[in-house]
Coordinates of C-alpha atoms in Angstrom, one line a residue:
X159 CA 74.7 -61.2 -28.0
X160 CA 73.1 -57.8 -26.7
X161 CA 76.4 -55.8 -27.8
X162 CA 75.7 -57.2 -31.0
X163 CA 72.1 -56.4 -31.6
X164 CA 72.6 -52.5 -29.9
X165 CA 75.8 -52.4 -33.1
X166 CA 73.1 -53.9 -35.3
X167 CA 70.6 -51.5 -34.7
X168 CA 73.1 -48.5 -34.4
X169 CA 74.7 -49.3 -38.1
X170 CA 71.3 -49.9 -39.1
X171 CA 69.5 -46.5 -38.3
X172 CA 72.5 -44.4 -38.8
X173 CA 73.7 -45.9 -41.9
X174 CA 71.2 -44.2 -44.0
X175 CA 72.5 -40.7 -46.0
X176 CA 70.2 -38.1 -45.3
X177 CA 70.3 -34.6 -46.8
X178 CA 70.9 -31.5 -44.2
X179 CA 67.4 -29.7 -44.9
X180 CA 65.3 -32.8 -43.8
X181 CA 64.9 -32.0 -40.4
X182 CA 62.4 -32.2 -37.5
X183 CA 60.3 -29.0 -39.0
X184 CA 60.3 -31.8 -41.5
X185 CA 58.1 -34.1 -38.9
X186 CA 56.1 -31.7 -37.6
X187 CA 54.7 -30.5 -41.0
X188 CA 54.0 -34.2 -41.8
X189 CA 52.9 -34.6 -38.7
X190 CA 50.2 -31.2 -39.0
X191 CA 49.3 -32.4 -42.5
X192 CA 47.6 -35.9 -40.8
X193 CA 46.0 -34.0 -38.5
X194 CA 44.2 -31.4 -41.1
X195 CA 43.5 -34.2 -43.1
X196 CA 41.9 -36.4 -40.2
X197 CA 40.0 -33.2 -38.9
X198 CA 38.5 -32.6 -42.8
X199 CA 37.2 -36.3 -42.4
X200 CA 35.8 -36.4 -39.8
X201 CA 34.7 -33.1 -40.3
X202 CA 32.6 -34.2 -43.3
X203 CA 31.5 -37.6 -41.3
X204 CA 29.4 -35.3 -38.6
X205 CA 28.6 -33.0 -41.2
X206 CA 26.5 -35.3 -43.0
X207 CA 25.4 -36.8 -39.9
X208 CA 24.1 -33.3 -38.3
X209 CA 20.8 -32.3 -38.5
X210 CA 19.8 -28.9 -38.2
X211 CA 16.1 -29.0 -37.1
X212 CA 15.8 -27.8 -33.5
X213 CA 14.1 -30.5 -32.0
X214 CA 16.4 -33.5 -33.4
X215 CA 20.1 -31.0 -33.1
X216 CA 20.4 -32.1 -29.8
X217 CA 19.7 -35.6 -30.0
X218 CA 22.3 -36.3 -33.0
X219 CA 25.0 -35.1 -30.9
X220 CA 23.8 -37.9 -28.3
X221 CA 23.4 -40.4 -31.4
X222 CA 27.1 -39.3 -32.0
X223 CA 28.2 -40.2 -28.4
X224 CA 26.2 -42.7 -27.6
X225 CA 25.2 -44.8 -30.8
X226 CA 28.8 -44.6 -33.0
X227 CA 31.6 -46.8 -31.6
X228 CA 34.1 -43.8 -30.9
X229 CA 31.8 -41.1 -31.7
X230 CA 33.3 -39.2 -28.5
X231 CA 36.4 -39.3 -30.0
X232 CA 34.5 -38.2 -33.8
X233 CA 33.6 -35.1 -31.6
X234 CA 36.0 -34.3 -29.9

């Protein structure tokens, strides 16, 4: 039963054609383009969320942190 399965899965993910110029440069630019296009999100999200008065700056990076569920990892 296991030999079976591991031929199973082999056949299955090396059965597919694939041209010669998809490579793993392929991946990694798929893989930057998500992360540009999750940084220009969130980007906007603190943007509109900022203010820029000098007595409440401070404290809407805290509201970020503290308030947001995940806003440490919005900021980061």
């Amino acid at each position: 039963m296991k030999l079976y399965f591991v031929l199973l899965m082999k056949s299955h993910f090396q059965s597919y054609p694939c041209p010669l110029q998809i490579n793993s440069f392929w991946n990694l630019g798929f893989l930057l383009g998500i992360t540009i296009i999750l940084q220009i999100i969130t980007g906007i999200f603190l943007g509109l969320h900022y203010t820029s008065d000098l007595n409440s700056a401070y404290s809407s990076l805290f509201f970020f942190i503290r308030e947001i569920y995940y806003g440490w990892c919005l900021r980061l």
